[in-house]
Tab-separated table of N, CA and C in Angstrom:
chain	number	residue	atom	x	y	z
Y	1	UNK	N	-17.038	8.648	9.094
Y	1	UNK	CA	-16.651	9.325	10.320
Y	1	UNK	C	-15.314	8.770	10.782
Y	2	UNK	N	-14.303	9.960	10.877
Y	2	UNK	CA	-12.749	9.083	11.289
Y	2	UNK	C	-13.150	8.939	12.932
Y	3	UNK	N	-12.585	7.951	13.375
Y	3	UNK	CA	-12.396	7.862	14.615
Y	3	UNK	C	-10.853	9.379	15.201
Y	4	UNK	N	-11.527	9.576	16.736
Y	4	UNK	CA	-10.338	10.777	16.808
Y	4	UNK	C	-9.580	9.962	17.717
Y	5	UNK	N	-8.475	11.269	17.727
Y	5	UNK	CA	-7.215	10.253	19.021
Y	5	UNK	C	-6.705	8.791	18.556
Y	6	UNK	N	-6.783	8.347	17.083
Y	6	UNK	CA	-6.008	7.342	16.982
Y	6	UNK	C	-4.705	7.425	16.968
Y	7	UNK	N	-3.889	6.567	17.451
Y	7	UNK	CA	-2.532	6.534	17.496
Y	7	UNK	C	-2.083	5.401	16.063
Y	8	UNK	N	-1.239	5.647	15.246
Y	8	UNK	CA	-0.995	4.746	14.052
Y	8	UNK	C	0.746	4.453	14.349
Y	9	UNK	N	1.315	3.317	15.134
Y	9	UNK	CA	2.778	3.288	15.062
Y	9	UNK	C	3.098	1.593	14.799
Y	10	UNK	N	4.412	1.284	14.713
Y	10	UNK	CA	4.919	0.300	14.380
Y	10	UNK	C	5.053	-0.692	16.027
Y	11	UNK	N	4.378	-2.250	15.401
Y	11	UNK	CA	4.388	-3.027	16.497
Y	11	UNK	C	5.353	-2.991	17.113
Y	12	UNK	N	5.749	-3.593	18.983
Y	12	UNK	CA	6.471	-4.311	19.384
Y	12	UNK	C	6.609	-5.300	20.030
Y	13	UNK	N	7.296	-6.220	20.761
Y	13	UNK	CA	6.822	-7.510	21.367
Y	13	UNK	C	5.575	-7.505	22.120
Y	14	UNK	N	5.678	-6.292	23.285
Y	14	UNK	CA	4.739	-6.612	23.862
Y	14	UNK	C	3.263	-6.490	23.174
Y	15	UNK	N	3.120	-6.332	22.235
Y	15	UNK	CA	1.706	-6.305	21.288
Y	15	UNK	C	1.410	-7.251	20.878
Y	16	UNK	N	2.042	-8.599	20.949
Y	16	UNK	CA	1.931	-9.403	19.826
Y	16	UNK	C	0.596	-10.498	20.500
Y	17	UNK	N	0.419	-10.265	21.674
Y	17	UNK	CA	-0.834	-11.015	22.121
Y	17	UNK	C	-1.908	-10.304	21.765
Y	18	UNK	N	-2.195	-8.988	21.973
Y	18	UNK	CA	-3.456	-8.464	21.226
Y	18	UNK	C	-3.454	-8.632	19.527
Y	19	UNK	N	-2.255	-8.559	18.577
Y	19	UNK	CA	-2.399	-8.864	17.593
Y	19	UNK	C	-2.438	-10.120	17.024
Y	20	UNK	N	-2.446	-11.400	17.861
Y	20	UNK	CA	-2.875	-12.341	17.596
Y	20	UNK	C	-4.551	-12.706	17.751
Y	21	UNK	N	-5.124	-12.015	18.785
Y	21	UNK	CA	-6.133	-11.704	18.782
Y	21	UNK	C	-7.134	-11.107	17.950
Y	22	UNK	N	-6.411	-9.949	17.174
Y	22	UNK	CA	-7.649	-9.603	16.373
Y	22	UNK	C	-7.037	-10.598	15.483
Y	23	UNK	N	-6.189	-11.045	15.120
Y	23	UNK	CA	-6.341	-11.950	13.890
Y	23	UNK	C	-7.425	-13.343	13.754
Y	24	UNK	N	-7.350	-13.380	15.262
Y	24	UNK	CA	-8.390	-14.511	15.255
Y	24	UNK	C	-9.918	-14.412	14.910
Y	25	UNK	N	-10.006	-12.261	15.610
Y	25	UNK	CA	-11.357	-12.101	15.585
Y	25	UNK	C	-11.255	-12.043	13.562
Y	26	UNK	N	-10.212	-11.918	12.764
Y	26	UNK	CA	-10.129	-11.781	11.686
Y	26	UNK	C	-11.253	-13.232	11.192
Y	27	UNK	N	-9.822	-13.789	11.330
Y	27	UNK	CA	-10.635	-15.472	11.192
Y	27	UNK	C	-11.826	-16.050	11.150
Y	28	UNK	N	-12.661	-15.527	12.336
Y	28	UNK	CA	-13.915	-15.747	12.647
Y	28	UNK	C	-14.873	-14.808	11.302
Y	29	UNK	N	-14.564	-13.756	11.247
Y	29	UNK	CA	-15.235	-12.923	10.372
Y	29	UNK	C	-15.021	-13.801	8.613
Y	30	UNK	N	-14.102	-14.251	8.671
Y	30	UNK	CA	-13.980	-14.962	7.259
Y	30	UNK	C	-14.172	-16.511	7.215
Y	31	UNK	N	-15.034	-16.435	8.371
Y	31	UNK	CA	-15.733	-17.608	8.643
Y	31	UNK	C	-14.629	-19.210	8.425
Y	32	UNK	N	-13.436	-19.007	9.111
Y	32	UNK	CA	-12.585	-20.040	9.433
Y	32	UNK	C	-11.875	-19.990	10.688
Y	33	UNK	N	-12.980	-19.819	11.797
Y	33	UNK	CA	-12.437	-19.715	13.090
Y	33	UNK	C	-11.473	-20.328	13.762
Y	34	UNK	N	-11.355	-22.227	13.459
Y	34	UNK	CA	-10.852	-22.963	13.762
Y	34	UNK	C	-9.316	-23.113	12.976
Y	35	UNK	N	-8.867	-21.765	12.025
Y	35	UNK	CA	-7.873	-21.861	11.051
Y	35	UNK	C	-6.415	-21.438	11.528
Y	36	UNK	N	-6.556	-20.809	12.539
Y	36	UNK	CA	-5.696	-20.125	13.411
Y	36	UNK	C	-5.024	-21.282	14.342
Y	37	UNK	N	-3.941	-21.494	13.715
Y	37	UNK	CA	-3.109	-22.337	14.931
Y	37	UNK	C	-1.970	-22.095	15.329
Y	38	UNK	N	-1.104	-20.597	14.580
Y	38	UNK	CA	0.069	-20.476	14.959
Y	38	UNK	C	-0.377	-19.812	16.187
Y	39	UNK	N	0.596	-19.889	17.582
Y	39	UNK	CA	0.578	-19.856	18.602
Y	39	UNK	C	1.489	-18.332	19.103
Y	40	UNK	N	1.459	-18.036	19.952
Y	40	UNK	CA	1.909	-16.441	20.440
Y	40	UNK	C	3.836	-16.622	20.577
Y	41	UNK	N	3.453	-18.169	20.885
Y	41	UNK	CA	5.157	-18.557	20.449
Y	41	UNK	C	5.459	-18.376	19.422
Y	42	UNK	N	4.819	-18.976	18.436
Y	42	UNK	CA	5.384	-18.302	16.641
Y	42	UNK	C	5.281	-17.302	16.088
Y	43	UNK	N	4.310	-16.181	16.859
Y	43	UNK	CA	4.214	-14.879	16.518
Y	43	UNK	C	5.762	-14.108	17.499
Y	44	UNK	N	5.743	-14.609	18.585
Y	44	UNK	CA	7.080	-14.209	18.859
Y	44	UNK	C	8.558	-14.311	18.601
Y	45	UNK	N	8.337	-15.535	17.936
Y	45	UNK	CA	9.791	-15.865	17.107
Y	45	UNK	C	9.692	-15.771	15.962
Y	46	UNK	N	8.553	-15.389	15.040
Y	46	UNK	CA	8.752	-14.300	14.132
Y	46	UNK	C	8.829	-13.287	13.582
Y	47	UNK	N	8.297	-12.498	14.902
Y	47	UNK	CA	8.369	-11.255	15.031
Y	47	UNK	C	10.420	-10.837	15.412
Y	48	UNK	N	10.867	-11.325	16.234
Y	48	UNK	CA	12.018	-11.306	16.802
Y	48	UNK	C	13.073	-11.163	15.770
Y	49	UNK	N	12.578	-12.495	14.582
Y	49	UNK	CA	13.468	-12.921	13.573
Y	49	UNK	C	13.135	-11.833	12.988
Y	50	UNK	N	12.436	-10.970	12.522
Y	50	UNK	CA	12.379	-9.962	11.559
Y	50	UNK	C	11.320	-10.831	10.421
Y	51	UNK	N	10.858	-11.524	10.800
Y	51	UNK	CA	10.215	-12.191	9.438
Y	51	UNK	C	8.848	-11.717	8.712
Y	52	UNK	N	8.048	-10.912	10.159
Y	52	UNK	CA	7.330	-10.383	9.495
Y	52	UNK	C	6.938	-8.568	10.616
Y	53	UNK	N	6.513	-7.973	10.384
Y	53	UNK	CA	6.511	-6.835	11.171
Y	53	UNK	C	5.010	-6.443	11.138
Y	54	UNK	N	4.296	-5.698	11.517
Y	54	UNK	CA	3.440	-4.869	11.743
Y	54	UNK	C	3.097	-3.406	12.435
Y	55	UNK	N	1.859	-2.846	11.855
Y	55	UNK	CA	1.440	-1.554	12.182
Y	55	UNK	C	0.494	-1.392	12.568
Y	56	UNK	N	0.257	-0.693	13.709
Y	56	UNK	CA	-0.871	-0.945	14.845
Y	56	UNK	C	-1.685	0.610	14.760
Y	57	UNK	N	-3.015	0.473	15.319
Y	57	UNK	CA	-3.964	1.282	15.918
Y	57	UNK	C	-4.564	1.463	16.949
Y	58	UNK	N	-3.914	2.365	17.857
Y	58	UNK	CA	-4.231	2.300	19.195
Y	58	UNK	C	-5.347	3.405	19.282
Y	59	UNK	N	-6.656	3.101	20.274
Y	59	UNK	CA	-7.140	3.582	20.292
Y	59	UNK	C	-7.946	3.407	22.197
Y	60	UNK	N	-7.700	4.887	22.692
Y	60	UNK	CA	-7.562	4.526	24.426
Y	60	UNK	C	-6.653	3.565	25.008
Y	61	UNK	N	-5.791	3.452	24.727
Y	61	UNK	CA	-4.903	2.867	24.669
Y	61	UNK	C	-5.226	1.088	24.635
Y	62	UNK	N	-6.351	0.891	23.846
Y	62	UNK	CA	-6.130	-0.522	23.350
Y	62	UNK	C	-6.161	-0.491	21.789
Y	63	UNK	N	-5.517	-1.599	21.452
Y	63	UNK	CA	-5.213	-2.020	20.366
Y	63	UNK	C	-6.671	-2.524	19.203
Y	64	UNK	N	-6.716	-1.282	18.354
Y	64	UNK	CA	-8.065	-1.737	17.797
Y	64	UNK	C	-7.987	-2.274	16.025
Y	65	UNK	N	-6.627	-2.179	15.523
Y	65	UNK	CA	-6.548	-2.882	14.559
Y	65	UNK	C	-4.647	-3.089	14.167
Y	66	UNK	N	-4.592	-3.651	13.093
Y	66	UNK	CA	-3.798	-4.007	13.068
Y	66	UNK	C	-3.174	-4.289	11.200
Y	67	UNK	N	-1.947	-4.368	10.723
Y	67	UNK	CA	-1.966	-4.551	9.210
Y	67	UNK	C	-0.632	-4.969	9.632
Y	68	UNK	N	-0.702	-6.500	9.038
Y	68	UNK	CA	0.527	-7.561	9.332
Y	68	UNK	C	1.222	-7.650	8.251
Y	69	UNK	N	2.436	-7.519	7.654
Y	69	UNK	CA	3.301	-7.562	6.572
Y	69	UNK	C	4.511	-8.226	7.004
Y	70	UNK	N	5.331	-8.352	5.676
Y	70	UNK	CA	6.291	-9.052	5.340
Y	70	UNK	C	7.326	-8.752	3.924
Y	71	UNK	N	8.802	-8.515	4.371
Y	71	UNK	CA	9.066	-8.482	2.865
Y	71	UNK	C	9.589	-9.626	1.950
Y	72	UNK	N	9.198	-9.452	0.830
Y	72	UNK	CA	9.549	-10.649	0.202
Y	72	UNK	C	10.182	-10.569	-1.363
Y	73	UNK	N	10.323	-11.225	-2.455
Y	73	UNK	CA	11.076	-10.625	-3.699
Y	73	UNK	C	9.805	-11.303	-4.888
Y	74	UNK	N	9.777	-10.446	-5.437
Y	74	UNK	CA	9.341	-10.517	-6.560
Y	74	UNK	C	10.007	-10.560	-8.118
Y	75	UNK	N	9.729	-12.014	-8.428
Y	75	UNK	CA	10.895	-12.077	-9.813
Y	75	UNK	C	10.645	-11.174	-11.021
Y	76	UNK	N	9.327	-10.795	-11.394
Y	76	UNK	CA	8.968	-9.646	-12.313
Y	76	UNK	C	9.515	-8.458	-11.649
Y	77	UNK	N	9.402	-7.870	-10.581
Y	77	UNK	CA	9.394	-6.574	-9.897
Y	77	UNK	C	10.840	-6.048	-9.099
Y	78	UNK	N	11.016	-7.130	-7.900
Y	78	UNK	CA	12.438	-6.758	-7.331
Y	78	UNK	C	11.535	-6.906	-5.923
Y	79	UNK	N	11.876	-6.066	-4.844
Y	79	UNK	CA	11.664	-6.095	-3.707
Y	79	UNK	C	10.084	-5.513	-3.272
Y	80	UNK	N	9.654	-6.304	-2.767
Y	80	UNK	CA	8.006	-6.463	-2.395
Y	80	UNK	C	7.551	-6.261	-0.987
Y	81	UNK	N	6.798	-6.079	-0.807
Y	81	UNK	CA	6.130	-6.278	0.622
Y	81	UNK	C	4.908	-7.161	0.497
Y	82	UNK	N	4.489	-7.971	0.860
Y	82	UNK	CA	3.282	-8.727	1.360
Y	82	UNK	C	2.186	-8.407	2.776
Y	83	UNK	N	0.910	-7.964	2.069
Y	83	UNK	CA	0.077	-7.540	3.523
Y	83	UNK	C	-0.430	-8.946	3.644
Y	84	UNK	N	-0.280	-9.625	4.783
Y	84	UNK	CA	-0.987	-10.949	5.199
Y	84	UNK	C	-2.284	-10.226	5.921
Y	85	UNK	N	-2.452	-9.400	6.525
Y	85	UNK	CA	-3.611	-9.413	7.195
Y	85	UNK	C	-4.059	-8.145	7.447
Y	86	UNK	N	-4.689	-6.982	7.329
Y	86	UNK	CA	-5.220	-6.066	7.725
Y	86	UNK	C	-6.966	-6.031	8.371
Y	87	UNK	N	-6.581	-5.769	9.661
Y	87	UNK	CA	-7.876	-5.827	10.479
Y	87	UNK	C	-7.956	-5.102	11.123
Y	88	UNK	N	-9.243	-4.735	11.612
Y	88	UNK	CA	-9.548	-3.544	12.483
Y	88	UNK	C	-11.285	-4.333	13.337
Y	89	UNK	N	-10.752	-3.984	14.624
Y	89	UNK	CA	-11.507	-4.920	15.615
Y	89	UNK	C	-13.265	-4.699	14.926
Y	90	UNK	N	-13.960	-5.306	14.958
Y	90	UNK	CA	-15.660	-4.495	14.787
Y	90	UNK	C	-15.884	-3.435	14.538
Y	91	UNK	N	-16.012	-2.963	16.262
Y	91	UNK	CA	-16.699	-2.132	16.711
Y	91	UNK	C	-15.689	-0.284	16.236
Y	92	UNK	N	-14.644	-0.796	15.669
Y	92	UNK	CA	-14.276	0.763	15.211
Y	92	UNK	C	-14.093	0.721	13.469
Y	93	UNK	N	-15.009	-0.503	12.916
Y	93	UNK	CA	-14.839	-0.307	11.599
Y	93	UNK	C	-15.527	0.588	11.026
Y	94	UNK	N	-15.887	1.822	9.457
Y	94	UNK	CA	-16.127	2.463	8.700
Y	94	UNK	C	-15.618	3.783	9.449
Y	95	UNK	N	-14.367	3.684	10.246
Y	95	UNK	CA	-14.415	5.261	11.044
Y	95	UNK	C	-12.570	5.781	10.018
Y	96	UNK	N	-12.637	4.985	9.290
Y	96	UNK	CA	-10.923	5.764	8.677
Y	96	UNK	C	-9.878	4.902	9.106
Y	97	UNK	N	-10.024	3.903	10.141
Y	97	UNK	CA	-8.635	3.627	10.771
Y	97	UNK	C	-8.068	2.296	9.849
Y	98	UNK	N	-9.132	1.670	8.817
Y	98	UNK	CA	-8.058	0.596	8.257
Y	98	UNK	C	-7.570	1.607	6.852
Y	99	UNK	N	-8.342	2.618	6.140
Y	99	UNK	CA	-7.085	3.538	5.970
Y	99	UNK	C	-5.877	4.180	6.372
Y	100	UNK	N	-6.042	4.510	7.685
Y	100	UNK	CA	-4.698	4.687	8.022
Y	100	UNK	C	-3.831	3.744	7.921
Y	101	UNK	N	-4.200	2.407	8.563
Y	101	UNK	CA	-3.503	1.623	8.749
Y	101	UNK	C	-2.538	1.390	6.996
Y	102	UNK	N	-3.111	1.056	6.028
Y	102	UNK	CA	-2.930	0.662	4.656
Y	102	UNK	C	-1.826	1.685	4.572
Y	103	UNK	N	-2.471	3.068	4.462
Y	103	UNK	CA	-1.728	4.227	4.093
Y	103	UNK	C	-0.479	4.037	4.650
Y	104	UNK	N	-0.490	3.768	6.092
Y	104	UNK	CA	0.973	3.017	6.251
Y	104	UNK	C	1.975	2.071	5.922
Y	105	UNK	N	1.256	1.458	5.342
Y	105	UNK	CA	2.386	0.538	4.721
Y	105	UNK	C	2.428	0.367	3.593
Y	106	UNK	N	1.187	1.616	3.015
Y	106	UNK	CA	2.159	2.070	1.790
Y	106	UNK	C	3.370	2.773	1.878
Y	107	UNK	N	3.124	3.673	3.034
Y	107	UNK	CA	4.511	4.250	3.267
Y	107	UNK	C	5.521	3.368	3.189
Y	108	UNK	N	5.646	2.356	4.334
Y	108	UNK	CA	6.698	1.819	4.791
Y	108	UNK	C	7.226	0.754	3.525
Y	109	UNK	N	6.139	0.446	2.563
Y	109	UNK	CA	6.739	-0.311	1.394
Y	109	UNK	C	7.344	0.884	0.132
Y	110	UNK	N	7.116	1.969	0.594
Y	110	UNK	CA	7.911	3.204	-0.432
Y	110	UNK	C	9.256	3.553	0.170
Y	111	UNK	N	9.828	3.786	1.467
Y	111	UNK	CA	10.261	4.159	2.664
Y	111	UNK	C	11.368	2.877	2.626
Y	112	UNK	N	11.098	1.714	1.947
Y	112	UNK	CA	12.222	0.376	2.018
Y	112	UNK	C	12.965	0.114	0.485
Y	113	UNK	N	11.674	1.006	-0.327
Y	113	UNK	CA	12.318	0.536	-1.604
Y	113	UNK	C	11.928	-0.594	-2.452
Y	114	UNK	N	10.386	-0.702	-1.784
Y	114	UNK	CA	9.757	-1.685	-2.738
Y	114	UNK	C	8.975	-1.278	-4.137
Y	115	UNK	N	8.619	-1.881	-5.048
Y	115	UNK	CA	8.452	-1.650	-6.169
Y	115	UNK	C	6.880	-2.261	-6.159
Y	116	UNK	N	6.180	-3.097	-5.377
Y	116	UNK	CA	5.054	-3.938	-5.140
Y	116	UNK	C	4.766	-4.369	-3.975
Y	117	UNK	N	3.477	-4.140	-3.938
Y	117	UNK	CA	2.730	-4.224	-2.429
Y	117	UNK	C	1.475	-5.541	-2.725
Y	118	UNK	N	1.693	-6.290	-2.747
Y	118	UNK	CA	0.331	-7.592	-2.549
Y	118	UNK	C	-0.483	-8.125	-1.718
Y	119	UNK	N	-1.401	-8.677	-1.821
Y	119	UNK	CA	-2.110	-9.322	-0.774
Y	119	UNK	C	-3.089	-9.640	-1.322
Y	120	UNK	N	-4.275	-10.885	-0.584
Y	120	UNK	CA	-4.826	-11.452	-0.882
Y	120	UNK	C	-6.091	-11.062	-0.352
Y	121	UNK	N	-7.548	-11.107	-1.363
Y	121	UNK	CA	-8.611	-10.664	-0.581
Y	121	UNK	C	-10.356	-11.680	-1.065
Y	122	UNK	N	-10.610	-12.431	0.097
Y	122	UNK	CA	-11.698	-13.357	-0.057
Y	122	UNK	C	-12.594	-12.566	-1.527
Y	123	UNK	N	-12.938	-13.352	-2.440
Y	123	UNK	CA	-14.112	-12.822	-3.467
Y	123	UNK	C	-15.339	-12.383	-3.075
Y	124	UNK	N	-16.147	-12.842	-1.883
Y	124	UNK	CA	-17.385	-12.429	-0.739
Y	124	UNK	C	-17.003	-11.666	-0.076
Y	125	UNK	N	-15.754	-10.802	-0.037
Y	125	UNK	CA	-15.827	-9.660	0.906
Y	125	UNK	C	-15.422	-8.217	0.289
Y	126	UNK	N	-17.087	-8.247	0.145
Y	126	UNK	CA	-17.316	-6.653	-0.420
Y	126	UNK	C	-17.086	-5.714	-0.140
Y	127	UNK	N	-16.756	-5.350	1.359
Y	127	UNK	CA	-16.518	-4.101	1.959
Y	127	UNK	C	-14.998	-4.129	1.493
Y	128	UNK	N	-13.714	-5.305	1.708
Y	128	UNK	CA	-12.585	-5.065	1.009
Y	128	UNK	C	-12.355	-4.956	0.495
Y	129	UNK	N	-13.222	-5.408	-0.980
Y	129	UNK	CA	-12.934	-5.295	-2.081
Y	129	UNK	C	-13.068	-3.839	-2.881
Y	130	UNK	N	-14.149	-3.332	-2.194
Y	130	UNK	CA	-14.364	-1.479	-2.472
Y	130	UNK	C	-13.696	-0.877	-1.972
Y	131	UNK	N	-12.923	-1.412	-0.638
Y	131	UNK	CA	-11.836	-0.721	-0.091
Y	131	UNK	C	-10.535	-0.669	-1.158
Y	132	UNK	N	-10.269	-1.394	-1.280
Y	132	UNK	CA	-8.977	-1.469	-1.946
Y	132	UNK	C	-9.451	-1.062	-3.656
Y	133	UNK	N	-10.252	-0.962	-4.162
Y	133	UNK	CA	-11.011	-0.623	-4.952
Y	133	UNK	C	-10.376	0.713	-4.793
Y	134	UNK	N	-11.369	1.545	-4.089
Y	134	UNK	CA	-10.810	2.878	-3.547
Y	134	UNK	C	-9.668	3.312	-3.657
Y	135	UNK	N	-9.039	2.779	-3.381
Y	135	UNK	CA	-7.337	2.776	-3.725
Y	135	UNK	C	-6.446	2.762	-4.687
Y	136	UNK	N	-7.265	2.127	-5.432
Y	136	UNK	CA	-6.842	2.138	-6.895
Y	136	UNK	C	-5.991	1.106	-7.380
Y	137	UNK	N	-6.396	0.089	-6.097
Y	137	UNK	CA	-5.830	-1.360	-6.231
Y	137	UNK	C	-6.288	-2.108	-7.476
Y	138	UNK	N	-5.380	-2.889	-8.480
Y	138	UNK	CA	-5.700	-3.634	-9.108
Y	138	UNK	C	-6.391	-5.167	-8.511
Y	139	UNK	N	-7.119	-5.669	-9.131
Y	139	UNK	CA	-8.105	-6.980	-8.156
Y	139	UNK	C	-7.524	-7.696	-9.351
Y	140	UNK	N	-6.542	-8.687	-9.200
Y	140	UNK	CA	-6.265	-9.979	-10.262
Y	140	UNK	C	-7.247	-11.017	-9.540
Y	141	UNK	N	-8.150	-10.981	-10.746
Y	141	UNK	CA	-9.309	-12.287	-10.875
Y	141	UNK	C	-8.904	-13.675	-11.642
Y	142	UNK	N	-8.010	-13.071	-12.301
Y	142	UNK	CA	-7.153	-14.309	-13.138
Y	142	UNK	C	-6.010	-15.410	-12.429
Y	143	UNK	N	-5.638	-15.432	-11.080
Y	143	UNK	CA	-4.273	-16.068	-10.233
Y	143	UNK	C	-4.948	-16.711	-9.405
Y	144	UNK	N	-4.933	-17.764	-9.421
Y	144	UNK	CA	-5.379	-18.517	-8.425
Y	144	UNK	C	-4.435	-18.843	-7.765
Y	145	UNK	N	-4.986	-19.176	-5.988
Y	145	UNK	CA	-3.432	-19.476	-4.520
Y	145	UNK	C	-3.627	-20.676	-4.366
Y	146	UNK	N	-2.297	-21.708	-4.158
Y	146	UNK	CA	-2.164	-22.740	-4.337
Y	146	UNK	C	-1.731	-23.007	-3.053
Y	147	UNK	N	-1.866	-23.748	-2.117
Y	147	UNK	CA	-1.524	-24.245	-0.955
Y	147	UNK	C	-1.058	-25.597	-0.286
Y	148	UNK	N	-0.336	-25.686	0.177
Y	148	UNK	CA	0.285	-26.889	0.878
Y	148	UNK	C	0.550	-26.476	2.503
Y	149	UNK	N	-0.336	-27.414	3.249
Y	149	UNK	CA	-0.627	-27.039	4.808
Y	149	UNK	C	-0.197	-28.674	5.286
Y	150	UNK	N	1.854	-28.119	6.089
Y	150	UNK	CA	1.896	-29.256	6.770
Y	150	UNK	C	1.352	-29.436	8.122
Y	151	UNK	N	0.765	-30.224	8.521
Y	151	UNK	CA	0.718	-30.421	9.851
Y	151	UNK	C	2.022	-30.953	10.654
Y	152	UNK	N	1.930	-30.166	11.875
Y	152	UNK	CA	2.848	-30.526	12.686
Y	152	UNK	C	3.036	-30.620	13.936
């Protein structure tokens, strides 16, 4: 069932507190609640810088999901986009809107001239994984993510 009356447009400052928000409710759902420490200050001075952008879902005029990207280069490919986060609050998930959301930035990674769209998706989360499944996303089971977390 699509949800009706969604609105699908490109973030701006003043959004960036509700979209830190669902990222958190993200967090919680992938059971690392306490993982979230960049602050509405670093979402604002990276949003500003251009470093990373997003595409929103308004729905009654609140903000009910969200798909956070970034562009970046790819040495096999050329120019990339990176989805860091696609979420959609609870209570309006299986209604169409984190398709829209995706569908958008497939656009916007066709629309810039990228050649590759990536992102990363927990192995226990089945509903994403059929999602993007759906899509006709390739799932590399073979790459493992390597991390270095400074504190500061």
């Amino acid at each position: 069932m699509l949800a009706k009356n969604i609105q699908i447009r490109k973030a701006i400052k003043e959004d960036l507190p509700q979209i830190l928000e669902l990222v958190i409710e993200l967090a919680v759902y992938e059971r690392a609640p306490d993982a979230v420490t960049a602050s509405l200050a670093d979402y604002e001075e990276g949003f500003s810088t251009g470093l990373f952008d997003c595409i929103i879902a308004i729905a009654n005029q609140k903000m009910i999901g969200v798909a956070l990207f970034f562009p970046t280069f790819s040495t096999w490919k050329g120019r990339m986009l990176t989805l860091e986060d696609l979420v959609v609050t609870e209570s309006f998930r299986k209604m169409g809107i984190g398709q829209l959301l995706f569908d958008a930035v497939l656009e916007e990674a066709k629309n810039t001239g990228c050649r590759l769209l990536k992102w990363q998706v927990l192995d226990w989360n089945i509903p994403a994984l059929r999602f993007y499944e759906k899509n006709n996303a390739i799932i590399e089971t073979n790459w493992w993510t390597g991390k270095i977390i400074f504190d500061q």
